[in-house]
Coordinates of N, CA and C and ligand atoms in Angstrom, one line a residue:
M1 N 21.3 -22.1 -4.6 CA 22.0 -21.5 -5.8 C 21.0 -21.2 -6.9
S2 N 20.9 -20.1 -7.5 CA 19.9 -19.7 -8.5 C 20.2 -20.7 -9.7
K3 N 18.9 -21.2 -10.1 CA 18.9 -22.2 -11.3 C 18.3 -21.4 -12.4
N4 N 18.8 -22.0 -13.5 CA 18.2 -21.4 -14.9 C 17.0 -22.3 -15.2
I5 N 15.8 -21.7 -15.2 CA 14.5 -22.4 -15.4 C 13.8 -21.9 -16.4
V6 N 13.4 -22.8 -17.4 CA 12.6 -22.3 -18.5 C 11.3 -22.9 -18.4
V7 N 10.3 -22.1 -18.4 CA 8.8 -22.4 -18.2 C 8.1 -22.2 -19.6
I8 N 7.4 -23.2 -20.0 CA 6.7 -23.1 -21.4 C 5.2 -23.2 -21.2
S9 N 4.5 -22.2 -21.7 CA 3.0 -22.4 -21.6 C 2.6 -22.6 -23.0
S10 N 1.6 -23.7 -23.1 CA 1.2 -24.1 -24.4 C -0.2 -23.7 -24.9
S11 N -1.0 -23.2 -23.9 CA -2.4 -22.9 -24.4 C -2.4 -21.6 -25.1
F12 N -3.4 -21.7 -26.1 CA -3.6 -20.4 -26.9 C -4.7 -19.6 -26.3
R13 N -5.3 -20.1 -25.1 CA -6.4 -19.3 -24.5 C -5.8 -18.4 -23.6
R14 N -6.1 -17.1 -23.9 CA -5.5 -15.9 -23.0 C -6.1 -16.1 -21.6
N15 N -5.2 -16.0 -20.5 CA -5.5 -16.1 -19.3 C -6.1 -17.5 -18.8
G16 N -6.0 -18.5 -19.5 CA -6.4 -19.7 -19.2 C -6.0 -20.4 -18.0
N17 N -6.5 -21.5 -17.8 CA -6.4 -22.4 -16.6 C -4.8 -22.7 -16.4
S18 N -4.3 -23.2 -17.5 CA -2.9 -23.7 -17.4 C -2.0 -22.7 -17.3
Q19 N -2.3 -21.5 -17.9 CA -1.4 -20.3 -17.8 C -1.4 -19.8 -16.3
T20 N -2.6 -19.8 -15.8 CA -2.7 -19.3 -14.3 C -2.0 -20.2 -13.4
L21 N -2.1 -21.6 -13.6 CA -1.4 -22.5 -12.8 C 0.1 -22.2 -12.8
L22 N 0.6 -22.0 -14.2 CA 2.1 -21.8 -14.5 C 2.4 -20.4 -13.7
N23 N 1.6 -19.3 -13.8 CA 1.8 -18.1 -13.1 C 2.2 -18.3 -11.6
H24 N 1.4 -19.0 -10.9 CA 1.6 -19.4 -9.6 C 2.9 -20.1 -9.3
F25 N 3.2 -21.0 -10.3 CA 4.4 -21.8 -10.2 C 5.6 -20.8 -10.3
A26 N 5.5 -20.0 -11.4 CA 6.5 -19.1 -11.6 C 6.8 -18.0 -10.5
K27 N 5.6 -17.6 -9.9 CA 5.8 -16.6 -8.6 C 6.7 -17.3 -7.6
G28 N 6.6 -18.6 -7.3 CA 7.3 -19.2 -6.3 C 8.8 -19.3 -6.8
L29 N 9.2 -19.5 -8.1 CA 10.4 -19.5 -8.6 C 11.1 -18.1 -8.6
E30 N 10.3 -17.2 -8.9 CA 10.8 -15.8 -8.8 C 11.2 -15.3 -7.5
E31 N 10.4 -15.8 -6.5 CA 10.7 -15.5 -5.0 C 11.9 -16.1 -4.7
N32 N 12.4 -17.2 -5.3 CA 13.7 -17.9 -4.8 C 14.7 -17.2 -5.8
H33 N 14.5 -16.3 -6.5 CA 15.5 -15.6 -7.3 C 16.2 -16.4 -8.4
H34 N 15.4 -17.4 -9.0 CA 15.8 -18.2 -10.0 C 15.8 -17.4 -11.3
Q35 N 16.7 -17.6 -12.2 CA 16.8 -17.2 -13.5 C 15.6 -17.7 -14.4
I36 N 14.6 -17.0 -14.9 CA 13.4 -17.7 -15.4 C 13.3 -17.1 -16.8
T37 N 13.1 -18.2 -17.8 CA 12.9 -17.7 -19.2 C 11.5 -18.3 -19.4
K38 N 10.5 -17.3 -19.8 CA 9.1 -17.7 -20.2 C 9.0 -17.9 -21.7
I39 N 8.5 -19.0 -22.0 CA 8.3 -19.2 -23.5 C 6.8 -19.4 -23.6
E40 N 6.0 -18.5 -24.6 CA 4.7 -18.7 -24.7 C 4.5 -19.2 -26.1
L41 N 4.0 -20.5 -26.4 CA 4.0 -21.0 -27.7 C 2.9 -20.2 -28.6
S42 N 1.9 -19.7 -28.0 CA 0.9 -18.8 -28.7 C 1.6 -17.6 -29.5
K43 N 2.8 -17.1 -29.0 CA 3.4 -16.0 -29.5 C 4.6 -16.3 -30.4
L44 N 4.7 -17.6 -30.7 CA 5.8 -18.1 -31.6 C 5.4 -18.5 -32.9
D45 N 6.2 -18.2 -33.9 CA 6.1 -18.7 -35.2 C 6.8 -20.1 -34.9
L46 N 5.9 -21.1 -34.9 CA 6.3 -22.5 -34.7 C 5.8 -23.5 -35.7
K47 N 6.6 -24.0 -36.6 CA 6.1 -25.0 -37.6 C 6.1 -26.4 -37.3
F48 N 5.4 -27.2 -37.9 CA 5.5 -28.7 -37.5 C 6.8 -29.1 -38.0
C49 N 7.3 -30.2 -37.3 CA 8.4 -31.0 -37.7 C 8.2 -31.6 -39.0
L50 N 9.1 -31.6 -40.0 CA 9.1 -32.2 -41.2 C 9.3 -33.5 -41.3
G51 N 10.1 -34.0 -40.2 CA 10.3 -35.5 -40.2 C 11.6 -36.0 -41.2
C52 N 12.3 -34.9 -41.6 CA 13.4 -35.1 -42.5 C 14.6 -35.8 -41.8
L53 N 14.7 -35.7 -40.5 CA 15.7 -36.2 -39.7 C 17.1 -35.6 -40.0
T54 N 17.2 -34.5 -40.7 CA 18.5 -33.9 -40.9 C 19.1 -33.5 -39.7
C55 N 18.3 -33.2 -38.6 CA 18.8 -32.7 -37.3 C 19.5 -33.8 -36.7
Q56 N 19.5 -35.1 -36.9 CA 20.0 -36.2 -36.3 C 21.5 -36.2 -36.5
T57 N 21.9 -35.7 -37.7 CA 23.3 -35.6 -38.1 C 23.8 -34.3 -37.9
K58 N 23.1 -33.2 -38.3 CA 23.5 -31.8 -38.3 C 23.2 -31.1 -36.9
H59 N 22.4 -31.7 -36.2 CA 21.9 -31.0 -34.9 C 21.4 -29.7 -35.0
Q60 N 20.9 -29.5 -36.1 CA 20.3 -28.1 -36.5 C 19.0 -28.5 -37.4
C61 N 18.0 -27.6 -37.2 CA 16.7 -27.8 -38.0 C 16.8 -27.1 -39.3
V62 N 16.3 -27.8 -40.3 CA 16.2 -27.1 -41.6 C 15.2 -25.9 -41.8
L63 N 14.3 -25.9 -40.8 CA 13.1 -25.0 -40.8 C 13.6 -23.7 -40.3
S64 N 13.1 -22.6 -40.7 CA 13.4 -21.3 -40.2 C 12.2 -20.6 -39.5
D65 N 12.2 -20.7 -38.2 CA 11.2 -20.1 -37.4 C 11.8 -19.7 -36.0
D66 N 10.9 -19.4 -35.1 CA 11.3 -19.0 -33.7 C 11.9 -20.0 -33.0
M67 N 11.9 -21.3 -33.4 CA 12.6 -22.2 -32.6 C 14.1 -22.2 -32.8
N68 N 14.8 -21.6 -33.9 CA 16.0 -21.6 -34.1 C 16.8 -20.8 -32.8
S69 N 16.1 -19.8 -32.3 CA 16.7 -19.2 -31.1 C 16.5 -19.8 -29.6
L70 N 15.7 -20.9 -29.8 CA 15.2 -21.5 -28.5 C 16.2 -22.8 -28.3
Y71 N 16.8 -23.3 -29.2 CA 17.6 -24.6 -28.8 C 18.5 -24.3 -27.8
Q72 N 19.4 -23.2 -27.9 CA 20.3 -22.9 -26.8 C 19.8 -22.6 -25.4
V73 N 18.6 -22.0 -25.5 CA 17.9 -21.8 -24.3 C 17.4 -23.0 -23.7
I74 N 16.8 -23.9 -24.2 CA 16.4 -25.1 -23.7 C 17.7 -26.1 -23.3
K75 N 18.6 -26.0 -24.0 CA 19.8 -26.8 -23.9 C 20.5 -26.4 -22.5
N76 N 20.5 -25.2 -22.3 CA 21.2 -24.6 -21.1 C 20.3 -24.5 -19.9
A77 N 19.2 -24.9 -20.0 CA 18.3 -24.8 -18.7 C 18.7 -26.0 -17.8
D78 N 18.5 -25.6 -16.4 CA 18.7 -26.6 -15.4 C 17.3 -27.4 -15.3
I79 N 16.3 -26.7 -15.4 CA 14.9 -27.3 -15.2 C 14.0 -26.9 -16.3
L80 N 13.0 -27.8 -16.8 CA 12.1 -27.3 -17.7 C 10.7 -27.5 -17.1
V81 N 9.8 -26.7 -17.4 CA 8.5 -26.6 -16.8 C 7.5 -26.5 -17.9
F82 N 6.7 -27.7 -18.2 CA 5.8 -27.6 -19.3 C 4.3 -27.4 -18.7
A83 N 3.6 -26.3 -19.2 CA 2.1 -26.3 -18.8 C 1.3 -26.6 -20.0
T84 N 0.2 -27.4 -19.9 CA -0.6 -27.7 -21.0 C -2.1 -27.9 -20.5
P85 N -3.0 -27.5 -21.4 CA -4.3 -28.0 -21.2 C -4.5 -29.4 -21.7
I86 N -5.4 -30.2 -21.0 CA -5.5 -31.6 -21.6 C -6.4 -31.5 -22.9
Y87 N -5.9 -32.0 -24.1 CA -6.9 -32.2 -25.2 C -7.0 -33.6 -25.6
Y88 N -8.1 -34.0 -25.6 CA -8.4 -35.6 -25.8 C -7.5 -36.5 -25.1
Y89 N -7.4 -36.2 -23.9 CA -6.6 -36.9 -22.9 C -5.1 -37.1 -23.4
A90 N -4.6 -36.0 -23.6 CA -3.2 -35.9 -24.2 C -2.8 -34.5 -23.9
V91 N -1.4 -34.4 -24.2 CA -0.9 -33.0 -24.2 C -1.5 -32.1 -25.4
S92 N -1.5 -30.8 -25.4 CA -2.1 -30.1 -26.4 C -1.2 -30.2 -27.6
G93 N -1.8 -30.1 -28.8 CA -1.1 -30.3 -29.9 C 0.1 -29.4 -30.1
Q94 N -0.1 -28.1 -29.7 CA 1.0 -27.1 -29.6 C 2.2 -27.6 -28.9
L95 N 2.0 -28.2 -27.6 CA 3.0 -28.7 -26.9 C 3.7 -29.8 -27.6
K96 N 3.0 -30.7 -28.2 CA 3.5 -31.9 -28.8 C 4.4 -31.3 -30.0
T97 N 4.0 -30.4 -30.8 CA 4.8 -29.9 -31.8 C 6.1 -29.4 -31.3
F98 N 5.9 -28.7 -30.2 CA 7.3 -28.1 -29.6 C 8.2 -29.1 -29.3
L99 N 7.7 -30.3 -28.7 CA 8.6 -31.3 -28.2 C 9.1 -31.9 -29.5
D100 N 8.3 -32.2 -30.5 CA 8.8 -32.8 -31.7 C 10.0 -31.9 -32.3
R101 N 9.7 -30.6 -32.2 CA 10.8 -29.6 -32.8 C 12.1 -29.5 -32.0
L102 N 12.1 -30.2 -30.9 CA 13.3 -30.2 -30.0 C 14.3 -31.3 -30.4
N103 N 13.8 -32.0 -31.5 CA 14.6 -33.1 -31.9 C 16.0 -32.9 -32.2
P104 N 16.3 -31.6 -32.7 CA 17.8 -31.3 -33.0 C 18.7 -31.6 -31.6
L105 N 18.1 -31.5 -30.4 CA 18.7 -31.7 -29.2 C 19.0 -33.1 -28.9
Y106 N 18.3 -34.1 -29.5 CA 18.2 -35.5 -29.3 C 19.8 -36.0 -29.6
G107 N 20.2 -36.7 -28.5 CA 21.7 -37.2 -28.8 C 22.7 -36.1 -28.5
T108 N 22.4 -34.9 -28.1 CA 23.4 -34.0 -27.6 C 23.4 -33.8 -26.2
K109 N 24.4 -33.2 -25.8 CA 24.7 -33.1 -24.2 C 23.6 -31.7 -23.7
C110 N 22.7 -32.1 -23.0 CA 21.8 -31.0 -22.5 C 22.0 -31.0 -21.0
K111 N 21.8 -29.9 -20.4 CA 22.1 -29.6 -19.0 C 20.9 -30.0 -18.2
F112 N 19.6 -29.7 -18.7 CA 18.4 -30.1 -17.9 C 18.3 -31.5 -17.4
K113 N 17.9 -31.7 -16.2 CA 17.8 -33.0 -15.7 C 16.5 -33.2 -15.1
E114 N 15.6 -32.1 -14.8 CA 14.4 -32.3 -14.2 C 13.3 -31.5 -15.0
V115 N 12.2 -32.2 -15.0 CA 11.0 -31.5 -15.7 C 9.8 -31.7 -14.9
Y116 N 9.0 -30.6 -15.0 CA 7.8 -30.4 -14.3 C 6.8 -30.3 -15.3
L117 N 5.6 -31.1 -15.1 CA 4.5 -31.0 -15.8 C 3.2 -30.4 -15.1
L118 N 2.7 -29.4 -15.7 CA 1.5 -28.6 -15.2 C 0.3 -28.7 -16.0
A119 N -0.7 -29.6 -15.6 CA -1.9 -29.7 -16.6 C -3.2 -29.3 -16.1
T120 N -4.0 -28.8 -16.9 CA -5.3 -28.6 -16.5 C -6.4 -29.3 -17.3
C121 N -7.5 -29.7 -16.9 CA -8.5 -30.4 -17.7 C -9.9 -30.2 -17.0
A122 N -11.0 -30.3 -17.9 CA -12.3 -30.3 -17.3 C -12.7 -31.5 -16.3
D123 N -12.1 -32.8 -16.6 CA -12.3 -33.9 -15.9 C -12.0 -33.6 -14.5
D124 N -12.7 -34.3 -13.5 CA -12.4 -34.3 -12.1 C -11.3 -35.3 -11.7
N125 N -11.3 -36.5 -12.5 CA -10.5 -37.5 -12.3 C -8.9 -37.2 -12.5
P126 N -8.1 -37.5 -11.5 CA -6.7 -37.3 -11.9 C -6.1 -38.1 -13.0
K127 N -6.9 -39.3 -13.3 CA -6.4 -40.1 -14.3 C -6.4 -39.4 -15.7
A128 N -7.3 -38.4 -15.8 CA -7.2 -37.7 -17.1 C -5.9 -37.2 -17.5
L129 N -5.0 -37.2 -16.6 CA -3.7 -36.7 -17.0 C -2.7 -37.9 -17.4
D130 N -3.3 -39.0 -17.2 CA -2.4 -40.2 -17.6 C -1.7 -40.2 -19.0
G131 N -2.6 -39.8 -19.9 CA -2.1 -39.6 -21.3 C -0.9 -38.7 -21.6
A132 N -1.1 -37.4 -20.9 CA -0.3 -36.3 -20.9 C 1.1 -36.8 -20.3
I133 N 0.9 -37.5 -19.1 CA 2.1 -37.9 -18.5 C 3.0 -38.9 -19.2
K134 N 2.3 -39.7 -20.0 CA 2.9 -40.7 -20.9 C 3.6 -40.0 -22.0
D135 N 2.8 -38.9 -22.5 CA 3.5 -38.0 -23.6 C 4.8 -37.5 -23.2
I136 N 4.7 -36.9 -22.1 CA 5.9 -36.1 -21.5 C 7.0 -37.2 -21.3
S137 N 6.6 -38.3 -20.7 CA 7.7 -39.3 -20.3 C 8.3 -39.9 -21.5
G138 N 7.7 -40.1 -22.5 CA 8.2 -40.6 -23.8 C 9.3 -39.7 -24.3
W139 N 9.0 -38.3 -24.2 CA 10.1 -37.4 -24.6 C 11.2 -37.5 -23.7
I140 N 10.9 -37.5 -22.2 CA 12.0 -37.4 -21.3 C 12.8 -38.7 -21.5
E141 N 12.3 -39.9 -21.8 CA 13.1 -41.0 -21.9 C 14.1 -41.0 -22.8
C142 N 13.9 -40.0 -23.9 CA 14.9 -39.9 -25.0 C 16.2 -39.0 -24.7
F143 N 16.1 -38.4 -23.3 CA 17.1 -37.5 -22.9 C 17.7 -38.2 -21.6
E144 N 19.0 -38.6 -21.7 CA 19.7 -39.3 -20.7 C 19.5 -38.6 -19.4
G145 N 19.4 -39.4 -18.2 CA 19.4 -38.8 -17.0 C 18.2 -37.9 -16.5
V146 N 17.3 -37.6 -17.4 CA 16.2 -36.7 -17.2 C 15.0 -37.4 -16.4
T147 N 14.6 -36.7 -15.5 CA 13.4 -37.3 -14.7 C 12.2 -36.3 -14.7
L148 N 11.0 -37.0 -14.6 CA 9.7 -36.2 -14.3 C 9.7 -35.9 -12.9
K149 N 10.1 -34.8 -12.5 CA 10.1 -34.5 -11.0 C 8.8 -34.4 -10.2
K150 N 7.9 -33.9 -11.0 CA 6.5 -33.5 -10.3 C 5.4 -33.3 -11.4
V151 N 4.3 -33.8 -11.1 CA 3.0 -33.4 -11.9 C 2.2 -32.7 -11.0
L152 N 1.6 -31.5 -11.6 CA 0.7 -30.8 -10.8 C -0.7 -31.0 -11.7
Y153 N -1.9 -31.4 -10.8 CA -3.0 -31.8 -11.3 C -4.1 -30.6 -11.2
G154 N -4.2 -29.9 -12.4 CA -5.4 -28.9 -12.3 C -6.7 -29.6 -12.8
T155 N -7.3 -30.3 -12.2 CA -8.5 -31.1 -12.6 C -9.8 -30.3 -12.4
G156 N -10.8 -30.6 -13.0 CA -12.1 -30.0 -12.8 C -12.2 -28.6 -13.1
V157 N -11.4 -28.2 -14.1 CA -11.5 -26.8 -14.6 C -11.8 -26.6 -16.0
T158 N -12.9 -26.0 -16.4 CA -13.3 -25.9 -17.8 C -13.1 -24.5 -18.3
D159 N -13.8 -23.6 -17.9 CA -13.8 -22.2 -18.2 C -12.7 -21.3 -17.7
I160 N -12.3 -20.3 -18.3 CA -11.4 -19.4 -17.9 C -11.8 -18.9 -16.5
G161 N -10.9 -18.9 -15.6 CA -11.2 -18.5 -14.3 C -11.6 -19.7 -13.2
D162 N -12.0 -20.8 -13.8 CA -12.4 -21.9 -12.9 C -11.3 -22.2 -11.9
I163 N -10.0 -22.1 -12.3 CA -8.9 -22.6 -11.4 C -8.7 -21.6 -10.3
E164 N -9.3 -20.3 -10.4 CA -8.9 -19.4 -9.4 C -9.1 -19.7 -7.9
N165 N -10.3 -20.5 -7.7 CA -10.4 -20.9 -6.2 C -10.0 -22.2 -5.9
K166 N -9.0 -22.9 -6.6 CA -8.6 -24.1 -6.3 C -7.4 -24.2 -5.6
S167 N -7.2 -25.1 -4.7 CA -6.0 -25.4 -3.9 C -4.7 -25.5 -4.6
I168 N -4.9 -26.2 -5.9 CA -3.8 -26.4 -6.8 C -2.9 -25.3 -7.0
L169 N -3.4 -24.0 -6.9 CA -2.6 -22.9 -7.3 C -1.7 -22.6 -6.0
H170 N -2.1 -22.9 -5.0 CA -1.3 -22.7 -3.8 C -0.1 -23.8 -3.8
E171 N -0.7 -25.1 -4.1 CA 0.5 -26.0 -4.3 C 1.3 -25.9 -5.3
A172 N 1.0 -25.3 -6.4 CA 2.0 -24.9 -7.4 C 3.1 -24.0 -7.0
Y173 N 2.6 -23.0 -6.1 CA 3.4 -22.0 -5.6 C 4.4 -22.7 -4.6
T174 N 3.8 -23.5 -3.6 CA 4.5 -24.2 -2.7 C 5.8 -25.2 -3.3
V175 N 5.3 -25.8 -4.3 CA 6.2 -26.8 -5.0 C 7.3 -26.0 -5.6
A176 N 7.0 -24.9 -6.2 CA 8.1 -24.0 -6.8 C 9.0 -23.5 -5.7
K177 N 8.4 -23.1 -4.6 CA 9.2 -22.6 -3.5 C 10.2 -23.5 -3.0
E178 N 9.9 -24.8 -3.0 CA 10.9 -26.0 -2.6 C 12.0 -26.0 -3.4
I179 N 12.0 -25.4 -4.7 CA 13.2 -25.5 -5.7 C 14.2 -24.6 -5.2
L180 N 15.3 -25.0 -4.8 CA 16.2 -24.1 -4.2 C 17.6 -24.0 -5.2
Ligands
FMN201 C1 -9.8 -29.5 -28.1 C2 -10.1 -29.6 -26.5 C3 -10.0 -30.8 -26.1 C4 -10.3 -31.2 -24.9 N1 -10.1 -32.3 -24.3 C5 -10.4 -32.7 -23.0 C6 -10.3 -33.9 -22.5 O1 -9.9 -34.9 -23.2 N2 -10.5 -34.1 -21.0 C7 -10.8 -33.1 -20.3 O2 -11.0 -33.2 -19.2 N3 -10.9 -31.8 -20.8 C8 -10.7 -31.5 -22.2 N4 -10.7 -30.3 -22.6 C9 -10.9 -29.1 -21.7 C10 -9.6 -28.4 -21.2 O3 -8.7 -29.3 -21.0 C11 -9.9 -27.5 -20.1 O4 -10.8 -26.4 -20.5 C12 -8.5 -26.8 -19.5 O5 -8.9 -26.1 -18.2 C13 -8.1 -25.7 -20.6 O6 -6.9 -25.1 -20.2 P1 -6.5 -23.7 -20.6 O7 -7.6 -22.7 -20.1 O8 -5.3 -23.5 -20.0 O9 -6.5 -23.7 -22.3 C14 -10.7 -29.9 -23.9 C15 -10.6 -28.8 -24.5 C16 -10.4 -28.5 -25.7 C17 -10.3 -27.1 -26.4

């Protein structure tokens, strides 16, 4: 059955490694005829969370920017896919800001139950993703019944194009094709 899948790319680098990894994942999803919504953080007006916590009671953000139209999109997704470059052994600041801004959804009934994390980094060691996995897991734990389904490790890639000859691209496509 076709699923509603939201894929979020967070690198501001055009044609960067994490975007390429996500493109291959999305190709697998598209071939399975899922409903896909692509969100590119570099194209959004995305402000930092003010920390006012108004959203905890109103379930609405006091800020006015592109996030306003995205809350329903995220809420109604079956699956969320986050792609991030590793910055200082953590998720990118852009992705962290996006996760923080999803706080109006905290404590509400969300449809999504599965999250995929796609990350790229210069380091060859898969442990380089540990910080990002912890970051995403911390967010996931705040949403009931949600699990981190799979992590795709785009290690050993620094410059644009470095990921092109890596087997992880085919793995991303294959993993996505298994989502039915
Ligand atoms: C600010 C910054 C911090 C980075 N920190 C790390 C790091 O801690 N570990 C690492 O292996 N690579 C680090 N990198 C390299 C990127 O993770 C790597 O180039 C990645 O493939 C970029 O993905 P992108 O092309 O999608 O932006 C850093 C890059 C930048 C710009």
